[in-house]
Short mmCIF file of N, CA, C and O in Angstrom, two decimals:
data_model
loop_
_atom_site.label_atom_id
_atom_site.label_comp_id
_atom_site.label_asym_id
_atom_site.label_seq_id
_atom_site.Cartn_x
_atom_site.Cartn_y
_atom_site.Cartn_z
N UNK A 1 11.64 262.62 -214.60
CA UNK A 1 12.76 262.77 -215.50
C UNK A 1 12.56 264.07 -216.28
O UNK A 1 11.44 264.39 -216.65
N UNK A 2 13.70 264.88 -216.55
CA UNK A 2 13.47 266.50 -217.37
C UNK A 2 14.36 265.66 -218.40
O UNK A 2 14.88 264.54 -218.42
N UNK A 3 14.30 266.75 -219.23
CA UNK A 3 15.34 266.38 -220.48
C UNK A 3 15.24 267.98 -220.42
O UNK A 3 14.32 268.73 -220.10
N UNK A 4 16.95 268.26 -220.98
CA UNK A 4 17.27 269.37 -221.04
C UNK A 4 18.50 269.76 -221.73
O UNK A 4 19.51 269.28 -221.21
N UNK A 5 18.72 270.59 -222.90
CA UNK A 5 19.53 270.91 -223.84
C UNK A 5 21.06 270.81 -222.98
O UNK A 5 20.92 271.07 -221.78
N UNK A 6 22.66 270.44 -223.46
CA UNK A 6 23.34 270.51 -223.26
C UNK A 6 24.10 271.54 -223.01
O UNK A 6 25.07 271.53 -222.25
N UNK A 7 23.48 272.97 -223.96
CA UNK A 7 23.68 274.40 -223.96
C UNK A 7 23.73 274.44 -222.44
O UNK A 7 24.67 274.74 -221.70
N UNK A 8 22.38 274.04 -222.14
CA UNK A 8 21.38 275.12 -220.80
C UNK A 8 22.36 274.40 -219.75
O UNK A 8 22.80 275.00 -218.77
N UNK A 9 22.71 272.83 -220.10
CA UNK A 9 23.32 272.14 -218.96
C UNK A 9 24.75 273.19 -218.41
O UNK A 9 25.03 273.89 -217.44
N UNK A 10 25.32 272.80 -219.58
CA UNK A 10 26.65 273.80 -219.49
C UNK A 10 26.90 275.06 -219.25
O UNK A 10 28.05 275.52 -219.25
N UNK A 11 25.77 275.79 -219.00
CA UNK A 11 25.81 277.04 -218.89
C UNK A 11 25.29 277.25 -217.08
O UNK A 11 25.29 278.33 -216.49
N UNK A 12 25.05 276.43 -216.71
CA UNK A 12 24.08 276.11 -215.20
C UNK A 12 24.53 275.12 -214.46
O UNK A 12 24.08 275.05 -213.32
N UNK A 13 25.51 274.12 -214.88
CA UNK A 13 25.92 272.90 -214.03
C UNK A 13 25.32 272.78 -212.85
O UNK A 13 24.39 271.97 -212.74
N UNK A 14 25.77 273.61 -211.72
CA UNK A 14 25.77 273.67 -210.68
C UNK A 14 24.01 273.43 -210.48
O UNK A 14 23.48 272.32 -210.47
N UNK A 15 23.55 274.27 -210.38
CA UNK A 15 22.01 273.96 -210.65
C UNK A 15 21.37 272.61 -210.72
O UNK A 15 20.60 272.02 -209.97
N UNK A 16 21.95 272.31 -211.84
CA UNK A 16 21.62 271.03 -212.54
C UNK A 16 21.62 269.86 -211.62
O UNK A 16 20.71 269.06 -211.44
N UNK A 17 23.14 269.92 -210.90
CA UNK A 17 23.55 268.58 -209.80
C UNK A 17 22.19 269.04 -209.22
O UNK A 17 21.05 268.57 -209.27
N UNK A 18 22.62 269.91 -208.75
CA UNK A 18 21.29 269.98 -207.41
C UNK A 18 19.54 269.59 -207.83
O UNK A 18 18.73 269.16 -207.01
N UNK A 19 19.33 269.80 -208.95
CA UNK A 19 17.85 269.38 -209.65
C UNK A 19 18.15 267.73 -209.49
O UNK A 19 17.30 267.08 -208.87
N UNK A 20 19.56 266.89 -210.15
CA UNK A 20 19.95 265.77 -210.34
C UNK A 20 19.35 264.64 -208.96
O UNK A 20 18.81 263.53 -209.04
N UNK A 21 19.74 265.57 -207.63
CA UNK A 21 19.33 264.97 -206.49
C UNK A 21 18.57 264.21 -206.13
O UNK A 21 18.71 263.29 -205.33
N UNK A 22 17.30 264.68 -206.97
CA UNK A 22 15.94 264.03 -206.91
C UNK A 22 15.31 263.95 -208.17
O UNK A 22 14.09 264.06 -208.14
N UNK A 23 15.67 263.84 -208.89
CA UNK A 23 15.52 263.63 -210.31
C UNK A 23 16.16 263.19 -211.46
O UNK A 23 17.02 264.03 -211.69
N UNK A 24 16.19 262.55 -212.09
CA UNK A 24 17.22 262.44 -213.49
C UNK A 24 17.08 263.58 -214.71
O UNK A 24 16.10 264.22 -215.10
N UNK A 25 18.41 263.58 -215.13
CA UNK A 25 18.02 264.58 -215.45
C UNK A 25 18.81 264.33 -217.17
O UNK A 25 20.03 264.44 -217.23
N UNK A 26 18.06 264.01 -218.37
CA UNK A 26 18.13 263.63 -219.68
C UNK A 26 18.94 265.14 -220.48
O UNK A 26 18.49 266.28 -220.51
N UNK A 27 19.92 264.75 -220.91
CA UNK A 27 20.81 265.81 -221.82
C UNK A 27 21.16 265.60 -223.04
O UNK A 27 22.11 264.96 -223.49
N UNK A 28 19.90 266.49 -223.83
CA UNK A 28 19.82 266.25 -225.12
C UNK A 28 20.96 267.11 -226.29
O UNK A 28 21.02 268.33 -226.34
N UNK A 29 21.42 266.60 -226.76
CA UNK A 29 22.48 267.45 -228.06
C UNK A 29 21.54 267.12 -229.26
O UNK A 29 21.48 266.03 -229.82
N UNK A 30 20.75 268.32 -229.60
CA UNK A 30 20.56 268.75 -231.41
C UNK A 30 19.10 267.94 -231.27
O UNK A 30 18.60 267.48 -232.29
N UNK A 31 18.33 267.74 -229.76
CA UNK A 31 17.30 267.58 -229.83
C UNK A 31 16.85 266.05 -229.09
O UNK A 31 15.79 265.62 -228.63
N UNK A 32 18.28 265.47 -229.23
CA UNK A 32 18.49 263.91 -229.12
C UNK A 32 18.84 263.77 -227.72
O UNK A 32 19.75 264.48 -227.28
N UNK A 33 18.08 262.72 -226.77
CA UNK A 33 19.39 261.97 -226.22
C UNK A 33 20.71 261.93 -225.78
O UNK A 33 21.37 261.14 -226.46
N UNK A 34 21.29 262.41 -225.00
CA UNK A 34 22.55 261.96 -225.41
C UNK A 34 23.40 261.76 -224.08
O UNK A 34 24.50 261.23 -224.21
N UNK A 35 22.92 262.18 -222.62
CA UNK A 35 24.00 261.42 -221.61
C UNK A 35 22.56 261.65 -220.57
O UNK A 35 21.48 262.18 -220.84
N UNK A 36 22.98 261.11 -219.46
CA UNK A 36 21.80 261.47 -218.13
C UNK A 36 22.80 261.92 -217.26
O UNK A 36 23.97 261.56 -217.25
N UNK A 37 22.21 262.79 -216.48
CA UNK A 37 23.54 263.44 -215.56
C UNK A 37 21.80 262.62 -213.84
O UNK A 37 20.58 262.67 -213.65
N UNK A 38 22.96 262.10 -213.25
CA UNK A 38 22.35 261.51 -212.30
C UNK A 38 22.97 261.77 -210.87
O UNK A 38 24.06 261.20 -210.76
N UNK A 39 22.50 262.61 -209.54
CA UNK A 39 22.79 263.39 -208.54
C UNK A 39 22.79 262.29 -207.63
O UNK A 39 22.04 261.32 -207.72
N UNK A 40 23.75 262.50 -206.66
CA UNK A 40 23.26 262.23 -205.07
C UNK A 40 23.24 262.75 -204.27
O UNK A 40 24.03 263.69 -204.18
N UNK A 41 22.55 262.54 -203.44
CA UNK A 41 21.96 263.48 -202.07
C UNK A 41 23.04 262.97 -200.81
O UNK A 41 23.25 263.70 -199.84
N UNK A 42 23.60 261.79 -200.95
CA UNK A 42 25.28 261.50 -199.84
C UNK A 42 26.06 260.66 -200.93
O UNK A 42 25.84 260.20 -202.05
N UNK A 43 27.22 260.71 -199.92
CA UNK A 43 27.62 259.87 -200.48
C UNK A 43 27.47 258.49 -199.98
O UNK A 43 28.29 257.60 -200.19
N UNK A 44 26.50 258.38 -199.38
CA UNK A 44 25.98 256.62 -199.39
C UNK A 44 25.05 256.43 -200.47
O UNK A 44 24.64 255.39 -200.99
N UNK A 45 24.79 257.69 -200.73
CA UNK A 45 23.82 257.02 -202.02
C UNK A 45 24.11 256.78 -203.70
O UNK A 45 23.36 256.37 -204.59
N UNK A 46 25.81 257.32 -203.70
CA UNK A 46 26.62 257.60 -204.99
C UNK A 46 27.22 255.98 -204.53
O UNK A 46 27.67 255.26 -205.42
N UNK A 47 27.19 255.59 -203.36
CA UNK A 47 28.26 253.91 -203.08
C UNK A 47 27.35 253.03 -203.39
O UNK A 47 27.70 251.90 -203.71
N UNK A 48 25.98 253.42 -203.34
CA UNK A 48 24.86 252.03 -203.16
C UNK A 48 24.82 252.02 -204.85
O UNK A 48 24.96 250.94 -205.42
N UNK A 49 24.58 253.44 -205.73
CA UNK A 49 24.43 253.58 -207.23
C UNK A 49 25.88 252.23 -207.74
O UNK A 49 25.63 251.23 -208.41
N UNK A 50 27.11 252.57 -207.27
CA UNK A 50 27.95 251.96 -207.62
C UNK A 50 28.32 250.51 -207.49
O UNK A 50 28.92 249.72 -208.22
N UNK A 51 27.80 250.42 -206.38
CA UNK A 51 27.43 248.85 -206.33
C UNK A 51 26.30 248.18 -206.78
O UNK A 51 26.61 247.14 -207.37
N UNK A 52 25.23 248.35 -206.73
CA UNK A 52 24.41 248.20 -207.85
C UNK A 52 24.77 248.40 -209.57
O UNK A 52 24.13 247.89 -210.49
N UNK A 53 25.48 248.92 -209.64
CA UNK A 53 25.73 249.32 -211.45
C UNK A 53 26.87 248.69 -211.93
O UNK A 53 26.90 248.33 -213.11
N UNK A 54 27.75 248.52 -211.22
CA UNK A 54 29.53 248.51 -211.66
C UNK A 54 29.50 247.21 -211.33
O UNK A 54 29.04 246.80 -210.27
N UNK A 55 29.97 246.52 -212.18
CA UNK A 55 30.58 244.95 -211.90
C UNK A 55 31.85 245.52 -211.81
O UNK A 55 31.97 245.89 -210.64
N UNK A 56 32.57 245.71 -212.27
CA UNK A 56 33.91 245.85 -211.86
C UNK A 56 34.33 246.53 -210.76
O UNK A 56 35.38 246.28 -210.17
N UNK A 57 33.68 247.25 -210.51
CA UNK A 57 33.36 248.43 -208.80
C UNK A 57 33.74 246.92 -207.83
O UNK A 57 34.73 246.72 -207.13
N UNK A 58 32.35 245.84 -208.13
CA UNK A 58 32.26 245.22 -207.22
C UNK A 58 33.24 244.06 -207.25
O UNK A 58 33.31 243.69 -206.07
N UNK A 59 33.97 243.35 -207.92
CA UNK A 59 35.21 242.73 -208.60
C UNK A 59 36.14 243.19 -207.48
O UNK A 59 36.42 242.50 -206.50
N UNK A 60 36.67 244.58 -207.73
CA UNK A 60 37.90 245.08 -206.87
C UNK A 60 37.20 245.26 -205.67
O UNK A 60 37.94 244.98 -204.72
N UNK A 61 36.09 245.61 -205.32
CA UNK A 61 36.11 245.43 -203.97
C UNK A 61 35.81 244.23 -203.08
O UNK A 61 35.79 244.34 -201.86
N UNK A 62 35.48 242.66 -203.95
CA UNK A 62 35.24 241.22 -203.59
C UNK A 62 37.02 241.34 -203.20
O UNK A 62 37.44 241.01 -202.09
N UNK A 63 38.06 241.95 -204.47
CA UNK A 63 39.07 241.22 -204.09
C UNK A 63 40.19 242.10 -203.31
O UNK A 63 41.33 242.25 -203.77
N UNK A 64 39.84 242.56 -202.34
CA UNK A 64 40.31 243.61 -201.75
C UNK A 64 39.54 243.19 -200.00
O UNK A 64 39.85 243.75 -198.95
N UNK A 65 38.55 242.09 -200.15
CA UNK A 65 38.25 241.23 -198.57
C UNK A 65 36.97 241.79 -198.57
O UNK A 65 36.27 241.22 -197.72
N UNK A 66 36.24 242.87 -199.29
CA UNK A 66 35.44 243.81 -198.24
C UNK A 66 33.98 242.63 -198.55
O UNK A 66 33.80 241.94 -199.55
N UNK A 67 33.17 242.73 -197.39
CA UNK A 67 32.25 242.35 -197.48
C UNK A 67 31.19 242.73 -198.86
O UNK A 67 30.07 242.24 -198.93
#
């Protein structure tokens, strides 16, 4: 895990996803805490994050048939 100023985030995004890939990556405002910017390497691995995390992700997709 890095932690890294919101300045540096915003000024580098692009970068950042790509560090995100394999890492988390902690975005601090004024020293603190304050969001995690979290990458994927496919998008099977942004669907597995979402089903694992999202109850409601998984809600509409129970009621929509999908396995």
């Amino acid at each position: 895990m890095r932690q890294v100023a919101l300045a540096e985030v915003k000024d580098d995004l692009s970068r950042f996803l790509r560090l995100a890939e394999s890492e988390e990556i902690v975005i601090t405002r004024h020293g603190k805490p304050a969001g995690v910017l979290i990458g994927f390497a496919s998008e099977e691995d942004w669907f597995d994050y979402l089903w694992s995390t999202t109850r409601s992700f998984c809600s509409v997709w129970r009621r929509r048939g999908m396995p």
